[in-house]
C-alpha cells in the first residue's frame, strides 16, 4: 500500500532523454514499476538553485549568507563588502581545496599502506611491480644501483611523504614537469609545496576577511590543484601500480550483463584499490566458493563500479557494471547480493534502493559511514576480515533471494588497461620504448592531437550522451582520445574500446590504430589516474618536436558531464599545467566578470592553459579541435596535416577516375 502510494508520487521520467545507457534505462523503467526513486527522479523534481549555480552567493560568515545578482553582478556586494569576483573565486577555491583533499587523502592512504608493507607490518599485500619501483625511484633521484627493492621502497616512501607534509620547497614529482612549464610555475609562484600546506592555506585564504583579490586567490587555487595532480593523485597512481601491478591491455567486459543470475554477485564501488584487491582474494578463496555452492550458487561473481571498478578493470580485467549514474540502477536488478563501498561518489540514496531490493550494502572506510547502513571496517592489517564478511553475507542473501530478478542482458567487450608505460611500449616496441612514434604521427598529421576526455556522469544531462558524442566527433577528426573514470565506462558501453572501433576514426588515426592494433580510445583507469595523462604530456614534451612546455602541445581536455569537486580540482590542475580544458553541464561562475575573464582568457596569457565551457558535445569538439589546430599552427606543423588531407583527396580523385 505504502509502495503504491509512492509509485503514484514518483515523477515519470522521459527515460529516452535521461540516459543513453540501455541497461540503466531498463532499470529505470523497472524502478518506476516498483515505485523506487533514484537520483534521476530527484534531479527531475529538484531544480538547481540558480544563484548557487552561478556561484553568486556566499555563506562564509553569519553576517550573510549574501546573495548577489548574476544579471547585475557589480550592482551589489556582500555585507562585508565582498565583490562578485571575491565571492566566486573563494567558492571556486573551496571546490579545488575539497577535490584536492579527496585525491590527496586517497594517495596518502596508499602511501600509508606502502609504508606498512615495506616495513613488514602488513603481510597481506606485497610489492608486485619492482620495475616500476625502480623507474619511479630513478626519476626522482633515488639511488637504485645495487640496492634491494626494500631499500629503494623505504627511501621512496620517505621522499613521497614530502608530497603531503613538505612545508617549504618543491614536491618530488616537480622533477617530472617539463622545464619550461616549471619555469612558468616558478615565475608565478605556484610550484606546490606539500598538499597539506597548500590546502590549509587555501582554506585560510578563503575565510571571511582574508584574501579578497580574485587573482591572488586563483594563484593559490593553481598551487593547490597542482599539489593534487602532480602530488597526491600521482602518488596514488604510482604507489598503486607498484603494489598491485602496472596495467597492461586486457580484454574485459562492461555493463550490467556482467551480473550473473545463478552466482553470488558482489559489487565493489568507490575509489581505493586496497579494498577491491582484498575482495579479489576473498572471492577466490576455495572455502568461500564452496560455501556459495552449498547455498545453490554456481560461484561468486565479482564486479566493479565507478572508479575503483575502473582501476580493477584496467589492472585485472575485472568486469565493470557501470558508472556513477548507474550505481542505484544496478541494485534495481535485484541480483546484487552485496555492495561494498569505500570513499567518494557514494550516493546516500543507495541505502534506500538497497533496502527496497534486499541488497546488503556495507560501508567499509572510517571516513565514510552512511546513516542506516551497516559498517564493516576495512583494516589493512587484516583486510580479509572485512571482505570475507561481505562475501559471507552475500552468500546468505543469495540463498534467501525472494524478489524477481531482472538483469539487462547487455555486455560490451573491449580492451582496457593502458598505462603511460604501456603506451610507450606499444608505440615504440620493446627494444625502443618511446613516445617518438606518437610525436612523429602528430607531426606528420596522421594524428591531429590528443584529447583527455574524463570525469563523471550527471543526472542533469542525458547519461553518457555528451561523452559519447564528443569522443566520436574527436576521433572522426583524427584526435586520439585518452580516458579515465566514468567517461571511460560510458565509451566502453558504447563499443568504442575495440580495435574495430577504429573504423569510426578519421583516415589518419585509423591508419595508426590499425597498424598498432589499438582502439582509437585508450582507457587509463580511475580519477586519480588522470596523473597518467600528465605524465604522458610531460613525455611528449621530453621526446621533442612538439614545443618546450605542456602549453605548447596540440592537446586538450574535457569533463563533459562532471559533477564533483574533484573534477574541478582535476580541471584546474590541467589548466595550470598548460592544457585547454572544457567542462560541460554548467560552470560555477557568472560570465562577464573579471574572475571569469581570468579563468577563460587571462591564465593562457600568463603561460598556463585555459578553461572553456559548453554543454553541447559538438561545440565542445569544435572548440577542442580549434585549439589543437591553433597549437599545430604555432608549432609550424599545420602544413603537414594539410598534406595528409591532400593525399587523401588525391587518392579519392584517383579512385573516382
Ligand atoms: Fe556575506 Fe561577506 Fe559573510 Fe560572505 S563573508 S557571507 S559576503 S558578509
Ligand atoms: S568516480 S569523481 S563520478 S569520474 Fe571517480 Fe566517476 Fe566522477 Fe566519481
GROMACS .gro file of N, CA and C in nm, residues 468-584:
model
  351
  468UNK      N    1   2.989   1.035  -2.521
  468UNK     CA    2   2.998   0.952  -2.641
  468UNK      C    3   3.000   1.039  -2.768
  469UNK      N    4   2.911   1.137  -2.773
  469UNK     CA    5   2.908   1.221  -2.893
  469UNK      C    6   3.038   1.298  -2.908
  470UNK      N    7   3.089   1.351  -2.797
  470UNK     CA    8   3.214   1.427  -2.802
  470UNK      C    9   3.328   1.339  -2.855
  471UNK      N   10   3.342   1.221  -2.796
  471UNK     CA   11   3.455   1.135  -2.835
  471UNK      C   12   3.443   1.093  -2.981
  472UNK      N   13   3.321   1.063  -3.025
  472UNK     CA   14   3.305   1.024  -3.166
  472UNK      C   15   3.348   1.139  -3.258
  473UNK      N   16   3.308   1.260  -3.220
  473UNK     CA   17   3.346   1.376  -3.302
  473UNK      C   18   3.497   1.393  -3.306
  474UNK      N   19   3.562   1.370  -3.190
  474UNK     CA   20   3.707   1.391  -3.183
  474UNK      C   21   3.782   1.288  -3.267
  475UNK      N   22   3.746   1.161  -3.251
  475UNK     CA   23   3.823   1.060  -3.325
  475UNK      C   24   3.798   1.073  -3.476
  476UNK      N   25   3.676   1.114  -3.511
  476UNK     CA   26   3.646   1.138  -3.653
  476UNK      C   27   3.743   1.240  -3.712
  477UNK      N   28   3.785   1.332  -3.626
  477UNK     CA   29   3.877   1.437  -3.671
  477UNK      C   30   4.023   1.402  -3.641
  478UNK      N   31   4.051   1.273  -3.625
  478UNK     CA   32   4.189   1.224  -3.605
  478UNK      C   33   4.251   1.264  -3.471
  479UNK      N   34   4.168   1.291  -3.373
  479UNK     CA   35   4.221   1.321  -3.240
  479UNK      C   36   4.219   1.191  -3.159
  480UNK      N   37   4.336   1.150  -3.113
  480UNK     CA   38   4.346   1.031  -3.028
  480UNK      C   39   4.290   1.066  -2.890
  481UNK      N   40   4.203   0.981  -2.836
  481UNK     CA   41   4.138   1.013  -2.708
  481UNK      C   42   4.190   0.921  -2.598
  482UNK      N   43   4.230   0.981  -2.486
  482UNK     CA   44   4.265   0.902  -2.367
  482UNK      C   45   4.160   0.933  -2.259
  483UNK      N   46   4.131   0.834  -2.177
  483UNK     CA   47   4.018   0.850  -2.085
  483UNK      C   48   4.044   0.792  -1.948
  484UNK      N   49   3.967   0.838  -1.852
  484UNK     CA   50   3.966   0.778  -1.718
  484UNK      C   51   3.823   0.780  -1.665
  485UNK      N   52   3.807   0.714  -1.552
  485UNK     CA   53   3.685   0.726  -1.471
  485UNK      C   54   3.558   0.688  -1.543
  486UNK      N   55   3.451   0.758  -1.505
  486UNK     CA   56   3.318   0.723  -1.555
  486UNK      C   57   3.305   0.745  -1.704
  487UNK      N   58   3.384   0.837  -1.758
  487UNK     CA   59   3.380   0.863  -1.901
  487UNK      C   60   3.428   0.740  -1.979
  488UNK      N   61   3.534   0.677  -1.927
  488UNK     CA   62   3.586   0.555  -1.990
  488UNK      C   63   3.477   0.449  -2.001
  489UNK      N   64   3.398   0.436  -1.895
  489UNK     CA   65   3.294   0.333  -1.895
  489UNK      C   66   3.183   0.369  -1.993
  490UNK      N   67   3.152   0.500  -2.002
  490UNK     CA   68   3.048   0.544  -2.098
  490UNK      C   69   3.087   0.501  -2.239
  491UNK      N   70   3.213   0.523  -2.276
  491UNK     CA   71   3.258   0.490  -2.412
  491UNK      C   72   3.272   0.340  -2.432
  492UNK      N   73   3.310   0.270  -2.323
  492UNK     CA   74   3.322   0.124  -2.335
  492UNK      C   75   3.184   0.064  -2.361
  493UNK      N   76   3.081   0.120  -2.293
  493UNK     CA   77   2.945   0.071  -2.315
  493UNK      C   78   2.898   0.101  -2.457
  494UNK      N   79   2.953   0.210  -2.513
  494UNK     CA   80   2.913   0.247  -2.649
  494UNK      C   81   2.994   0.170  -2.754
  495UNK      N   82   3.082   0.081  -2.707
  495UNK     CA   83   3.153  -0.008  -2.800
  495UNK      C   84   3.279   0.050  -2.862
  496UNK      N   85   3.333   0.157  -2.805
  496UNK     CA   86   3.450   0.219  -2.867
  496UNK      C   87   3.584   0.167  -2.817
  497UNK      N   88   3.580   0.065  -2.729
  497UNK     CA   89   3.706   0.014  -2.677
  497UNK      C   90   3.755  -0.110  -2.750
  498UNK      N   91   3.713  -0.127  -2.873
  498UNK     CA   92   3.763  -0.240  -2.951
  498UNK      C   93   3.852  -0.184  -3.062
  499UNK      N   94   3.952  -0.261  -3.104
  499UNK     CA   95   4.035  -0.214  -3.216
  499UNK      C   96   3.948  -0.188  -3.340
  500UNK      N   97   3.838  -0.265  -3.352
  500UNK     CA   98   3.750  -0.248  -3.469
  500UNK      C   99   3.684  -0.110  -3.471
  501UNK      N  100   3.674  -0.046  -3.353
  501UNK     CA  101   3.612   0.087  -3.349
  501UNK      C  102   3.696   0.189  -3.425
  502UNK      N  103   3.815   0.148  -3.467
  502UNK     CA  104   3.900   0.239  -3.546
  502UNK      C  105   3.829   0.284  -3.674
  503UNK      N  106   3.729   0.205  -3.719
  503UNK     CA  107   3.660   0.248  -3.841
  503UNK      C  108   3.582   0.378  -3.820
  504UNK      N  109   3.560   0.414  -3.694
  504UNK     CA  110   3.490   0.540  -3.665
  504UNK      C  111   3.586   0.659  -3.668
  505UNK      N  112   3.716   0.629  -3.675
  505UNK     CA  113   3.816   0.737  -3.671
  505UNK      C  114   3.842   0.792  -3.810
  506UNK      N  115   3.901   0.910  -3.814
  506UNK     CA  116   3.944   0.968  -3.941
  506UNK      C  117   4.054   0.881  -4.002
  507UNK      N  118   4.084   0.906  -4.130
  507UNK     CA  119   4.176   0.817  -4.202
  507UNK      C  120   4.313   0.807  -4.135
  508UNK      N  121   4.365   0.921  -4.086
  508UNK     CA  122   4.500   0.921  -4.027
  508UNK      C  123   4.504   0.840  -3.899
  509UNK      N  124   4.413   0.869  -3.808
  509UNK     CA  125   4.410   0.798  -3.679
  509UNK      C  126   4.379   0.650  -3.703
  510UNK      N  127   4.289   0.626  -3.798
  510UNK     CA  128   4.254   0.487  -3.827
  510UNK      C  129   4.377   0.408  -3.871
  511UNK      N  130   4.458   0.470  -3.955
  511UNK     CA  131   4.578   0.402  -4.005
  511UNK      C  132   4.671   0.367  -3.888
  512UNK      N  133   4.689   0.461  -3.796
  512UNK     CA  134   4.776   0.435  -3.681
  512UNK      C  135   4.717   0.323  -3.595
  513UNK      N  136   4.587   0.330  -3.569
  513UNK     CA  137   4.523   0.228  -3.485
  513UNK      C  138   4.535   0.090  -3.549
  514UNK      N  139   4.513   0.085  -3.679
  514UNK     CA  140   4.519  -0.045  -3.747
  514UNK      C  141   4.661  -0.101  -3.749
  515UNK      N  142   4.757  -0.013  -3.764
  515UNK     CA  143   4.897  -0.058  -3.766
  515UNK      C  144   4.935  -0.117  -3.631
  516UNK      N  145   4.895  -0.045  -3.524
  516UNK     CA  146   4.935  -0.088  -3.389
  516UNK      C  147   4.837  -0.192  -3.333
  517UNK      N  148   4.714  -0.195  -3.386
  517UNK     CA  149   4.612  -0.285  -3.333
  517UNK      C  150   4.548  -0.234  -3.206
  518UNK      N  151   4.535  -0.102  -3.198
  518UNK     CA  152   4.478  -0.045  -3.074
  518UNK      C  153   4.344   0.022  -3.104
  519UNK      N  154   4.259   0.036  -2.999
  519UNK     CA  155   4.136   0.111  -3.021
  519UNK      C  156   4.169   0.261  -3.035
  520UNK      N  157   4.076   0.339  -3.090
  520UNK     CA  158   4.103   0.483  -3.106
  520UNK      C  159   4.086   0.559  -2.974
  521UNK      N  160   4.043   0.487  -2.872
  521UNK     CA  161   4.017   0.546  -2.741
  521UNK      C  162   4.090   0.460  -2.638
  522UNK      N  163   4.176   0.520  -2.558
  522UNK     CA  164   4.256   0.443  -2.464
  522UNK      C  165   4.215   0.473  -2.319
  523UNK      N  166   4.178   0.369  -2.245
  523UNK     CA  167   4.135   0.387  -2.106
  523UNK      C  168   4.252   0.371  -2.011
  524UNK      N  169   4.267   0.470  -1.923
  524UNK     CA  170   4.383   0.470  -1.834
  524UNK      C  171   4.349   0.442  -1.688
  525UNK      N  172   4.219   0.425  -1.655
  525UNK     CA  173   4.187   0.389  -1.517
  525UNK      C  174   4.093   0.485  -1.447
  526UNK      N  175   4.125   0.515  -1.321
  526UNK     CA  176   4.032   0.591  -1.236
  526UNK      C  177   4.063   0.740  -1.236
  527UNK      N  178   3.989   0.818  -1.154
  527UNK     CA  179   4.010   0.965  -1.149
  527UNK      C  180   4.152   1.000  -1.112
  528UNK      N  181   4.211   0.931  -1.011
  528UNK     CA  182   4.348   0.969  -0.972
  528UNK      C  183   4.445   0.936  -1.086
  529UNK      N  184   4.404   0.844  -1.175
  529UNK     CA  185   4.492   0.808  -1.287
  529UNK      C  186   4.497   0.914  -1.396
  530UNK      N  187   4.425   1.024  -1.377
  530UNK     CA  188   4.446   1.138  -1.467
  530UNK      C  189   4.592   1.181  -1.462
  531UNK      N  190   4.659   1.146  -1.352
  531UNK     CA  191   4.802   1.177  -1.344
  531UNK      C  192   4.879   1.105  -1.455
  532UNK      N  193   4.827   0.993  -1.506
  532UNK     CA  194   4.894   0.925  -1.618
  532UNK      C  195   4.893   1.016  -1.741
  533UNK      N  196   4.785   1.096  -1.753
  533UNK     CA  197   4.777   1.186  -1.869
  533UNK      C  198   4.881   1.298  -1.854
  534UNK      N  199   4.899   1.346  -1.729
  534UNK     CA  200   5.002   1.449  -1.707
  534UNK      C  201   5.139   1.394  -1.746
  535UNK      N  202   5.167   1.270  -1.703
  535UNK     CA  203   5.298   1.211  -1.732
  535UNK      C  204   5.314   1.194  -1.884
  536UNK      N  205   5.207   1.153  -1.950
  536UNK     CA  206   5.213   1.138  -2.096
  536UNK      C  207   5.244   1.272  -2.162
  537UNK      N  208   5.181   1.378  -2.113
  537UNK     CA  209   5.207   1.513  -2.169
  537UNK      C  210   5.354   1.549  -2.149
  538UNK      N  211   5.405   1.524  -2.028
  538UNK     CA  212   5.545   1.558  -1.999
  538UNK      C  213   5.638   1.479  -2.092
  539UNK      N  214   5.600   1.354  -2.117
  539UNK     CA  215   5.683   1.269  -2.203
  539UNK      C  216   5.680   1.318  -2.347
  540UNK      N  217   5.562   1.365  -2.392
  540UNK     CA  218   5.554   1.418  -2.529
  540UNK      C  219   5.646   1.539  -2.545
  541UNK      N  220   5.653   1.621  -2.440
  541UNK     CA  221   5.743   1.738  -2.446
  541UNK      C  222   5.888   1.690  -2.446
  542UNK      N  223   5.918   1.592  -2.359
  542UNK     CA  224   6.057   1.547  -2.344
  542UNK      C  225   6.110   1.485  -2.474
  543UNK      N  226   6.024   1.409  -2.542
  543UNK     CA  227   6.066   1.342  -2.665
  543UNK      C  228   6.099   1.444  -2.775
  544UNK      N  229   6.027   1.554  -2.776
  544UNK     CA  230   6.066   1.664  -2.865
  544UNK      C  231   5.983   1.677  -2.992
  545UNK      N  232   5.994   1.795  -3.050
  545UNK     CA  233   5.926   1.822  -3.177
  545UNK      C  234   5.789   1.885  -3.160
  546UNK      N  235   5.742   1.894  -3.035
  546UNK     CA  236   5.607   1.949  -3.012
  546UNK      C  237   5.611   2.064  -2.913
  547UNK      N  238   5.721   2.137  -2.913
  547UNK     CA  239   5.730   2.253  -2.825
  547UNK      C  240   5.806   2.222  -2.697
  548UNK      N  241   5.817   2.325  -2.614
  548UNK     CA  242   5.901   2.309  -2.495
  548UNK      C  243   5.823   2.297  -2.365
  549UNK      N  244   5.695   2.330  -2.372
  549UNK     CA  245   5.616   2.320  -2.249
  549UNK      C  246   5.485   2.248  -2.280
  550UNK      N  247   5.415   2.206  -2.174
  550UNK     CA  248   5.287   2.137  -2.195
  550UNK      C  249   5.190   2.230  -2.268
  551UNK      N  250   5.201   2.361  -2.239
  551UNK     CA  251   5.111   2.457  -2.303
  551UNK      C  252   5.132   2.463  -2.454
  552UNK      N  253   5.247   2.415  -2.505
  552UNK     CA  254   5.272   2.417  -2.650
  552UNK      C  255   5.207   2.299  -2.722
  553UNK      N  256   5.173   2.194  -2.649
  553UNK     CA  257   5.128   2.069  -2.712
  553UNK      C  258   4.991   2.083  -2.779
  554UNK      N  259   4.970   2.012  -2.891
  554UNK     CA  260   4.836   2.010  -2.951
  554UNK      C  261   4.746   1.912  -2.876
  555UNK      N  262   4.711   1.947  -2.756
  555UNK     CA  263   4.627   1.861  -2.671
  555UNK      C  264   4.516   1.945  -2.608
  556UNK      N  265   4.411   1.878  -2.564
  556UNK     CA  266   4.301   1.946  -2.494
  556UNK      C  267   4.236   1.845  -2.401
  557UNK      N  268   4.159   1.897  -2.303
  557UNK     CA  269   4.093   1.808  -2.208
  557UNK      C  270   3.946   1.845  -2.196
  558UNK      N  271   3.867   1.749  -2.147
  558UNK     CA  272   3.724   1.778  -2.126
  558UNK      C  273   3.667   1.689  -2.017
  559UNK      N  274   3.573   1.745  -1.943
  559UNK     CA  275   3.491   1.667  -1.849
  559UNK      C  276   3.346   1.704  -1.882
  560UNK      N  277   3.287   1.636  -1.981
  560UNK     CA  278   3.160   1.682  -2.038
  560UNK      C  279   3.039   1.665  -1.947
  561UNK      N  280   3.046   1.573  -1.848
  561UNK     CA  281   2.930   1.551  -1.761
  561UNK      C  282   2.974   1.557  -1.615
  562UNK      N  283   3.066   1.645  -1.584
  562UNK     CA  284   3.124   1.649  -1.449
  562UNK      C  285   3.019   1.679  -1.344
  563UNK      N  286   3.047   1.638  -1.221
  563UNK     CA  287   2.958   1.676  -1.111
  563UNK      C  288   3.034   1.702  -0.981
  564UNK      N  289   3.155   1.650  -0.963
  564UNK     CA  290   3.214   1.655  -0.829
  564UNK      C  291   3.319   1.765  -0.814
  565UNK      N  292   3.347   1.799  -0.690
  565UNK     CA  293   3.453   1.897  -0.664
  565UNK      C  294   3.588   1.844  -0.709
  566UNK      N  295   3.604   1.711  -0.705
  566UNK     CA  296   3.729   1.652  -0.755
  566UNK      C  297   3.749   1.688  -0.902
  567UNK      N  298   3.639   1.692  -0.977
  567UNK     CA  299   3.651   1.725  -1.119
  567UNK      C  300   3.705   1.867  -1.136
  568UNK      N  301   3.661   1.957  -1.049
  568UNK     CA  302   3.709   2.096  -1.059
  568UNK      C  303   3.859   2.101  -1.027
  569UNK      N  304   3.901   2.025  -0.928
  569UNK     CA  305   4.044   2.023  -0.896
  569UNK      C  306   4.123   1.965  -1.014
  570UNK      N  307   4.071   1.857  -1.073
  570UNK     CA  308   4.139   1.796  -1.190
  570UNK      C  309   4.144   1.898  -1.304
  571UNK      N  310   4.029   1.960  -1.332
  571UNK     CA  311   4.026   2.058  -1.440
  571UNK      C  312   4.128   2.167  -1.416
  572UNK      N  313   4.135   2.214  -1.291
  572UNK     CA  314   4.226   2.326  -1.267
  572UNK      C  315   4.373   2.283  -1.269
  573UNK      N  316   4.402   2.158  -1.231
  573UNK     CA  317   4.545   2.120  -1.242
  573UNK      C  318   4.585   2.099  -1.387
  574UNK      N  319   4.490   2.059  -1.471
  574UNK     CA  320   4.524   2.052  -1.614
  574UNK      C  321   4.545   2.193  -1.670
  575UNK      N  322   4.455   2.284  -1.633
  575UNK     CA  323   4.469   2.422  -1.680
  575UNK      C  324   4.604   2.479  -1.633
  576UNK      N  325   4.634   2.462  -1.505
  576UNK     CA  326   4.759   2.518  -1.451
  576UNK      C  327   4.881   2.450  -1.513
  577UNK      N  328   4.864   2.326  -1.561
  577UNK     CA  329   4.976   2.257  -1.626
  577UNK      C  330   4.993   2.300  -1.772
  578UNK      N  331   4.892   2.372  -1.825
  578UNK     CA  332   4.905   2.423  -1.961
  578UNK      C  333   4.804   2.368  -2.061
  579UNK      N  334   4.702   2.297  -2.010
  579UNK     CA  335   4.608   2.231  -2.102
  579UNK      C  336   4.476   2.308  -2.110
  580UNK      N  337   4.429   2.327  -2.232
  580UNK     CA  338   4.296   2.385  -2.255
  580UNK      C  339   4.193   2.280  -2.211
  581UNK      N  340   4.105   2.317  -2.118
  581UNK     CA  341   4.016   2.218  -2.057
  581UNK      C  342   3.872   2.269  -2.061
  582UNK      N  343   3.786   2.192  -2.125
  582UNK     CA  344   3.647   2.236  -2.144
  582UNK      C  345   3.554   2.151  -2.057
  583UNK      N  346   3.469   2.217  -1.981
  583UNK     CA  347   3.370   2.148  -1.899
  583UNK      C  348   3.231   2.164  -1.959
  584UNK      N  349   3.147   2.063  -1.934
  584UNK     CA  350   3.009   2.071  -1.979
  584UNK      C  351   2.915   2.092  -1.862
   0.00000   0.00000   0.00000
